[in-house]
PDB file of C-alpha atoms and ligand atoms in Angstrom:
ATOM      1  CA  UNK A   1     -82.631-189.041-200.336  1.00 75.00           C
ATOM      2  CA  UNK A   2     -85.188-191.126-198.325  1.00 93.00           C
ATOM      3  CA  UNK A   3     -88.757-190.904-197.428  1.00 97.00           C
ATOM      4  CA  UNK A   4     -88.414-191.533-192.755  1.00 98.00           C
ATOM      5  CA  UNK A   5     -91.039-192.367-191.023  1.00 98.00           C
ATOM      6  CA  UNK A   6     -92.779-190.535-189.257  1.00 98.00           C
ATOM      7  CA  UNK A   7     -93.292-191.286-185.428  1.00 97.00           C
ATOM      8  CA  UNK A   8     -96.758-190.207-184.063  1.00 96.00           C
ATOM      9  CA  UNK A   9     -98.023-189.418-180.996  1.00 95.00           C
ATOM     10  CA  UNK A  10     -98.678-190.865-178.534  1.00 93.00           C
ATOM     11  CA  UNK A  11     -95.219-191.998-178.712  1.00 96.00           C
ATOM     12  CA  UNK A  12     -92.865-191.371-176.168  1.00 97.00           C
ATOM     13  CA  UNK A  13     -90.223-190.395-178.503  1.00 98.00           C
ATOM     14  CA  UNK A  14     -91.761-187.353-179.045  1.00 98.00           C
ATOM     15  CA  UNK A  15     -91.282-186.084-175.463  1.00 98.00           C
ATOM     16  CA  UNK A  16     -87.642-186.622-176.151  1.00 98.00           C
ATOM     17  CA  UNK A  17     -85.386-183.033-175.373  1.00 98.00           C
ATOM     18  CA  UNK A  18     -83.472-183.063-178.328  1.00 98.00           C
ATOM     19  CA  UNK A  19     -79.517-183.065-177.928  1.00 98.00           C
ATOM     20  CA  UNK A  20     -77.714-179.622-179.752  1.00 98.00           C
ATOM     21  CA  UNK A  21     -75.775-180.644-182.708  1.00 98.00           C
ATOM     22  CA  UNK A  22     -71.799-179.757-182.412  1.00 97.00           C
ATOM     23  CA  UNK A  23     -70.963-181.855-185.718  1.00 97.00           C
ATOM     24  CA  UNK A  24     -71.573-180.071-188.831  1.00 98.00           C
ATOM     25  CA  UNK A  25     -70.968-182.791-191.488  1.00 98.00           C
ATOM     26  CA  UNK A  26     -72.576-184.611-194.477  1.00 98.00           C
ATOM     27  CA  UNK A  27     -74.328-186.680-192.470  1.00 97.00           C
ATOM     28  CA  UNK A  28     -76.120-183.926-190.991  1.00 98.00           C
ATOM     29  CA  UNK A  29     -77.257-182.516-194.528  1.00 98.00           C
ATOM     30  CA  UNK A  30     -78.191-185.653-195.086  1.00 98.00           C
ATOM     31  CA  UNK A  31     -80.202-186.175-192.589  1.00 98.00           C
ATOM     32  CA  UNK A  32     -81.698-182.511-193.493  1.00 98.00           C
ATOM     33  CA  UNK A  33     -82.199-183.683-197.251  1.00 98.00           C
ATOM     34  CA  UNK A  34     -84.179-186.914-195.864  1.00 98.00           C
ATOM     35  CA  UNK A  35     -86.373-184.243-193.606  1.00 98.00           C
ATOM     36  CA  UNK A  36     -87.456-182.063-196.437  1.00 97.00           C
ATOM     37  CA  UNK A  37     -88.403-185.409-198.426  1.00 97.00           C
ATOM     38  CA  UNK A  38     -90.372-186.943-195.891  1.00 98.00           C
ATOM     39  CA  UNK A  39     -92.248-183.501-194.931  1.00 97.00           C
ATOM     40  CA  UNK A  40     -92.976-182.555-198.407  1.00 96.00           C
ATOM     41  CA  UNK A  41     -94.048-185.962-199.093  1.00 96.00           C
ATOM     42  CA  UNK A  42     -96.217-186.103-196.142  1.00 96.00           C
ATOM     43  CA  UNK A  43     -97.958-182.305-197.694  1.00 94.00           C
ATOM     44  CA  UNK A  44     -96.335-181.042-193.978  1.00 96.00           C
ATOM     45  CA  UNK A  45     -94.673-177.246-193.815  1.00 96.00           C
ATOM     46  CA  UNK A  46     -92.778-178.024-190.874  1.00 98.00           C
ATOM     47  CA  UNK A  47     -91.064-181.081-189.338  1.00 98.00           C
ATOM     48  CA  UNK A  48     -88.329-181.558-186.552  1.00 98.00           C
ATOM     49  CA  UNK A  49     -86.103-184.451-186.290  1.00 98.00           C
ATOM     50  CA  UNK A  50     -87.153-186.131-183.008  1.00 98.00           C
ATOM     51  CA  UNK A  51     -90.667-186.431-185.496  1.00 98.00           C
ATOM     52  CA  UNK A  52     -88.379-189.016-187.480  1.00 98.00           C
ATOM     53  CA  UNK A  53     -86.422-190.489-184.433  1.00 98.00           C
ATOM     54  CA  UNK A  54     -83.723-188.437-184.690  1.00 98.00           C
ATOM     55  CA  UNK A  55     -83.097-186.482-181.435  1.00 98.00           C
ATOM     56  CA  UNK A  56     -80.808-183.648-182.391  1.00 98.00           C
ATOM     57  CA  UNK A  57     -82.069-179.822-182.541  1.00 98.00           C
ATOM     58  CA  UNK A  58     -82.571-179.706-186.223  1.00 98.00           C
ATOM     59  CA  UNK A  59     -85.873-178.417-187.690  1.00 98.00           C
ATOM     60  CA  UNK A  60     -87.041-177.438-191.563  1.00 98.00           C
ATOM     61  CA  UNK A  61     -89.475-175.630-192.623  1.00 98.00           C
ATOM     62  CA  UNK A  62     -91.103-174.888-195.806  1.00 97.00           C
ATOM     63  CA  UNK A  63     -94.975-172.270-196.219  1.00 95.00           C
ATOM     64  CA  UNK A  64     -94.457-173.459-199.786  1.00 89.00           C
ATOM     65  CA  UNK A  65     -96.358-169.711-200.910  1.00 85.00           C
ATOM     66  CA  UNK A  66     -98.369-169.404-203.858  1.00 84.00           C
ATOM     67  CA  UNK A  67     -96.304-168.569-206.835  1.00 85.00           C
ATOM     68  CA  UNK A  68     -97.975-165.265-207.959  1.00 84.00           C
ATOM     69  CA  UNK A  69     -95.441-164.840-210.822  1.00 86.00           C
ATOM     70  CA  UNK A  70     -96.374-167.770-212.490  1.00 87.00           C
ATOM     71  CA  UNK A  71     -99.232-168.760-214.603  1.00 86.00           C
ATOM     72  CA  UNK A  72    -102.522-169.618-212.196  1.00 85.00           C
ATOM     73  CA  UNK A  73    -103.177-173.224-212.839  1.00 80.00           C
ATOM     74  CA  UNK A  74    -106.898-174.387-213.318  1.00 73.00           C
ATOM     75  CA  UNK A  75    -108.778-175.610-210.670  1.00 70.00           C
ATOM     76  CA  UNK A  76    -109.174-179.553-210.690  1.00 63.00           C
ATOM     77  CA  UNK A  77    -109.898-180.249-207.172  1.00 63.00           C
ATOM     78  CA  UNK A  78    -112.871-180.836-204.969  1.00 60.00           C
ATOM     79  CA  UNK A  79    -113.443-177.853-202.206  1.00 59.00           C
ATOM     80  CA  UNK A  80    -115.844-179.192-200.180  1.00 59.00           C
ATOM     81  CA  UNK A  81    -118.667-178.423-203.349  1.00 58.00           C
ATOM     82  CA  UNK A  82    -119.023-175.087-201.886  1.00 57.00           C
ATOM     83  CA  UNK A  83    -119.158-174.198-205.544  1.00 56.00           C
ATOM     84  CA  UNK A  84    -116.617-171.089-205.321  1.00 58.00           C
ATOM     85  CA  UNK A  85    -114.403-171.194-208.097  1.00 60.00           C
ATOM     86  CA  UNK A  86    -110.516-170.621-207.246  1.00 69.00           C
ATOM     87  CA  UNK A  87    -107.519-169.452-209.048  1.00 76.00           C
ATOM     88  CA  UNK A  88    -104.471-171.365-207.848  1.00 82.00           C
ATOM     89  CA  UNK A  89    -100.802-170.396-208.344  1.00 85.00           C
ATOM     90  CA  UNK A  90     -98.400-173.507-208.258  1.00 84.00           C
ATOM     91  CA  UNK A  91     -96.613-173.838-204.862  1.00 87.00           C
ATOM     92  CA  UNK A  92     -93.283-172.272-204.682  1.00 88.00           C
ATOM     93  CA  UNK A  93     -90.574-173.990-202.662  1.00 91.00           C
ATOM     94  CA  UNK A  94     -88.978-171.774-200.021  1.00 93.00           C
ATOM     95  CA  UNK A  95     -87.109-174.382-197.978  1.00 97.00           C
ATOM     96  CA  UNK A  96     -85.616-173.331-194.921  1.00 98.00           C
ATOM     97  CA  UNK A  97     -82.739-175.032-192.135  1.00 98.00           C
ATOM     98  CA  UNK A  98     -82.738-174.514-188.456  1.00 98.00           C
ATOM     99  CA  UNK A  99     -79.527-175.734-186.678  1.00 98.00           C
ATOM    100  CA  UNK A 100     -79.935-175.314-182.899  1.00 98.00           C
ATOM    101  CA  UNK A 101     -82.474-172.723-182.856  1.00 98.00           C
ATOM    102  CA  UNK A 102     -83.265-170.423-180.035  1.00 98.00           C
ATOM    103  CA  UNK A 103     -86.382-168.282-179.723  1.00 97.00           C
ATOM    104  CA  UNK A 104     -85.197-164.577-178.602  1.00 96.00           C
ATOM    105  CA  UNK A 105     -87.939-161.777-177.531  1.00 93.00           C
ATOM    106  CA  UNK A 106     -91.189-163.328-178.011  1.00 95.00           C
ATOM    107  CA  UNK A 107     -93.880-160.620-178.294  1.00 97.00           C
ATOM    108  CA  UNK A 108     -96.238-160.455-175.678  1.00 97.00           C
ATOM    109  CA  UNK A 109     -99.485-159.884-178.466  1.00 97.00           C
ATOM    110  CA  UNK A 110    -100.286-163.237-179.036  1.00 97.00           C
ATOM    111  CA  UNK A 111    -101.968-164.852-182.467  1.00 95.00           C
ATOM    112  CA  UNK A 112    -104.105-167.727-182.680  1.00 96.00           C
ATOM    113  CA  UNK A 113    -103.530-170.232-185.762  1.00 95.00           C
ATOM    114  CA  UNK A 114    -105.423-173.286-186.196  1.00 96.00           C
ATOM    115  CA  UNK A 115    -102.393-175.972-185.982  1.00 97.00           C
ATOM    116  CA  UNK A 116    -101.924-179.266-186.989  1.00 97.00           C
ATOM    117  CA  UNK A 117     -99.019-181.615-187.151  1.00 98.00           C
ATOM    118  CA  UNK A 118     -97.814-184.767-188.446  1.00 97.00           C
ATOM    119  CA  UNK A 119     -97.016-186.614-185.916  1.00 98.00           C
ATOM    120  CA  UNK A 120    -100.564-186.169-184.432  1.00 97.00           C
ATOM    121  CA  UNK A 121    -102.341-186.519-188.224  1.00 94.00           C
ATOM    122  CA  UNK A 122    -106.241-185.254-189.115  1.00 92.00           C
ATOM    123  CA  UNK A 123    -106.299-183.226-186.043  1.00 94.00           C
ATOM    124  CA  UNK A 124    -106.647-179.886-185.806  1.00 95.00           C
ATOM    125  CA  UNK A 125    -107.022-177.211-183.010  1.00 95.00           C
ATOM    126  CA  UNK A 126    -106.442-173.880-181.774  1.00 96.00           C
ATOM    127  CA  UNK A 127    -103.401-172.753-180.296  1.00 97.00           C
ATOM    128  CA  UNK A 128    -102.138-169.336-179.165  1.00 96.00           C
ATOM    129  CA  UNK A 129     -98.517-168.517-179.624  1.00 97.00           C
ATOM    130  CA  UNK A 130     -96.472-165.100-179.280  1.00 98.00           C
ATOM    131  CA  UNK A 131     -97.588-163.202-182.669  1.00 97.00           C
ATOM    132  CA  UNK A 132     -93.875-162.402-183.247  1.00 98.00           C
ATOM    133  CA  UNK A 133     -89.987-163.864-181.884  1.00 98.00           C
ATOM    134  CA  UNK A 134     -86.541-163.378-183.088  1.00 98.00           C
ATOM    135  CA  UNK A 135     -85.275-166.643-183.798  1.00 98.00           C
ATOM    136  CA  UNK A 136     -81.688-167.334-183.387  1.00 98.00           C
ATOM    137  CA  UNK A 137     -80.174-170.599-185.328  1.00 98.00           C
ATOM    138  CA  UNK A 138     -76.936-172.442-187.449  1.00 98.00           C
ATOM    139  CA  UNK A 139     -76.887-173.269-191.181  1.00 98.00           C
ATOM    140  CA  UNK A 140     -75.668-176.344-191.997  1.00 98.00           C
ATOM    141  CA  UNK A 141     -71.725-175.011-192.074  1.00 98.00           C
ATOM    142  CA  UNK A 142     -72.565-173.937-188.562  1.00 98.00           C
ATOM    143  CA  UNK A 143     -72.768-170.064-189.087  1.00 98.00           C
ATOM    144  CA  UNK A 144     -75.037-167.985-186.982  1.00 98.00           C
ATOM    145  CA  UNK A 145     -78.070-165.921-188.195  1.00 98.00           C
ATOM    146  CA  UNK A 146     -80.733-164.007-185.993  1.00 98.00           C
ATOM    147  CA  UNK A 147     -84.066-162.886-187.861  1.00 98.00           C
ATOM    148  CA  UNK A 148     -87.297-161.266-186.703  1.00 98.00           C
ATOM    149  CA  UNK A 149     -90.161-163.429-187.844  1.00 97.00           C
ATOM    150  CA  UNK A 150     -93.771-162.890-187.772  1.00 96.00           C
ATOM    151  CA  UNK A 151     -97.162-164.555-189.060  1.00 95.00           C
ATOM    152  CA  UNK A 152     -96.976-168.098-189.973  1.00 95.00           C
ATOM    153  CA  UNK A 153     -93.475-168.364-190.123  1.00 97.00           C
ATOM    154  CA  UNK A 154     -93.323-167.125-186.549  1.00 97.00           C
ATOM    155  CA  UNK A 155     -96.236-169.708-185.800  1.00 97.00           C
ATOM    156  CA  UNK A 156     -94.957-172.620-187.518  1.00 97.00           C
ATOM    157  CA  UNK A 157     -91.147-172.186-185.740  1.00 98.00           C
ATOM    158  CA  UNK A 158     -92.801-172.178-182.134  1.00 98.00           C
ATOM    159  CA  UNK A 159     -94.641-175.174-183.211  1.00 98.00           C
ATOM    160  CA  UNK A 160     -91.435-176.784-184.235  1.00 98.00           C
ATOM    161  CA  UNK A 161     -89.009-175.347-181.659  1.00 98.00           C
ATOM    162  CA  UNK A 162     -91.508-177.403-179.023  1.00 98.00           C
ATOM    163  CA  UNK A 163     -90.631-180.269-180.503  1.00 98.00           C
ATOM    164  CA  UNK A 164     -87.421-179.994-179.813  1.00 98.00           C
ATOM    165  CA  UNK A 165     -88.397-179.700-175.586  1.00 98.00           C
ATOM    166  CA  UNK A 166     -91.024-182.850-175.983  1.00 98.00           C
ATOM    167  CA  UNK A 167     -93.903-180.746-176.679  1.00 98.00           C
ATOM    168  CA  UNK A 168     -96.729-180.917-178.767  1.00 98.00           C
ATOM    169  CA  UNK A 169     -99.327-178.332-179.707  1.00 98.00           C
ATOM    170  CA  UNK A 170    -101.974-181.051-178.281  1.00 97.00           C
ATOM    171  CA  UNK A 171     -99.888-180.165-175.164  1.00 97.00           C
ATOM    172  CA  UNK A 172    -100.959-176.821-174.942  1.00 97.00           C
ATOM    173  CA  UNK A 173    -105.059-177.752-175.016  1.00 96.00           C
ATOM    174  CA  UNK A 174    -107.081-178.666-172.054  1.00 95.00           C
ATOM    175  CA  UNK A 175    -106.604-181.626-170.789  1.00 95.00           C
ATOM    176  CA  UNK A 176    -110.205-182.668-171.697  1.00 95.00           C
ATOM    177  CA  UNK A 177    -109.223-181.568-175.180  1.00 94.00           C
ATOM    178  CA  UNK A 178    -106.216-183.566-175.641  1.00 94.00           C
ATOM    179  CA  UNK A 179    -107.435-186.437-174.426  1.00 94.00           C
ATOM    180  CA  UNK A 180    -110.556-186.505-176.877  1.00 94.00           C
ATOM    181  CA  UNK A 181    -107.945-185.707-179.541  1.00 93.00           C
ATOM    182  CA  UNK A 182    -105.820-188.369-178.861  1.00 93.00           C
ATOM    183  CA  UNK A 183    -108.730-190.961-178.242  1.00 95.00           C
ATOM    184  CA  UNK A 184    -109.779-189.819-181.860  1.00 94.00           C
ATOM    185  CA  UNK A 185    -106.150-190.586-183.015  1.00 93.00           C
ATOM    186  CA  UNK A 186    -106.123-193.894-181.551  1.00 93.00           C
ATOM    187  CA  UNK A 187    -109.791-194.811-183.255  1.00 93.00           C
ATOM    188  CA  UNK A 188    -108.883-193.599-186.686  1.00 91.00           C
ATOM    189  CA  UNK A 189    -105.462-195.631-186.109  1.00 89.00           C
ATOM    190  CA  UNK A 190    -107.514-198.936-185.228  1.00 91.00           C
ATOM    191  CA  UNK A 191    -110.249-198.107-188.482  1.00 90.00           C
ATOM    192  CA  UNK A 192    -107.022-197.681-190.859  1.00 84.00           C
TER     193      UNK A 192
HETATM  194 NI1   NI B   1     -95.598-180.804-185.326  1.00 61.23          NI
END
């Protein structure tokens, strides 16, 4: 497995229309393997493979839930010193493969998540999206599932499925807003 890089915006890449994949091989899990690396190395819970320069209709995802079986671990981190104490669960891993995904039925009650990505990193904003879609995709031997998501799952595979047409969530902000979000991206790219 291998850590990719990942491309950020504004690169033109990313407006790519990703090509459906008709070869189901071991490149293509590897590829797949390489995804989940670099996305759960970069703390993402979605990432599509134009967002590591590959242009073919492949997307993972991973909500990594709370493990509420397990023991709650103790609380060692920083939250802002709002001085609430929390109980965390370790992160379970849930990964999960979309070949060629289609969106089928999105609901016409919409949801509003605040979304992020990492190919536009540190910034954050509002987007509305269809609170619910049957999503249509292949597993990596090329079989066909259909499933009725909702919540962030539903969310977070709009979010990705745009990649896949060139779109990112900045794309869906004012144009006023997008363009002090990517001036803010460029700034914090010139500071680093
Ligand atoms: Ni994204």
């Amino acid at each position: 497995m291998a850590i990719m890089e990942i491309i950020e915006a504004p690169d033109p890449r990313l407006k790519t229309v990703s090509t459906p994949v008709d070869t189901f091989d071991d490149q293509l899990k590897i590829l797949v393997d390489d995804m989940f690396e670099t996305m759960y190395d970069a703390n993402g819970i979605g990432l599509a493979a134009i967002q590591v320069g590959i242009p073919l209709r492949v997307l993972v995802i991973d909500l990594q839930p709370e493990d509420t079986d397990a023991e709650p671990e103790e609380c060692d981190h920083d939250h802002g010193g709002d001085g609430h104490s929390h109980v965390h669960y370790p992160l379970k891993k849930e990964p999960r493969i979309f070949i060629n995904p289609e969106i089928l039925d999105p609901a016409d009650e919409m949801n509003t998540y605040q979304e992020g990505c990492l190919s536009v990193p540190d910034i954050y904003a509002e987007v509305d999206r269809p609170k619910a879609c049957r999503v249509r995709w292949q597993d990596l031997e090329g079989n066909v599932h259909e499933e009725a998501m909702d919540g962030l799952l539903a969310t977070c595979i709009q979010h990705e499925m745009d990649h896949l047409n060139g779109i990112l969530f900045i794309d869906h902000l004012s144009r006023l807003k997008r363009n002090m979000a990517l001036k803010k991206l460029e700034k914090a790219r010139k500071a680093a």
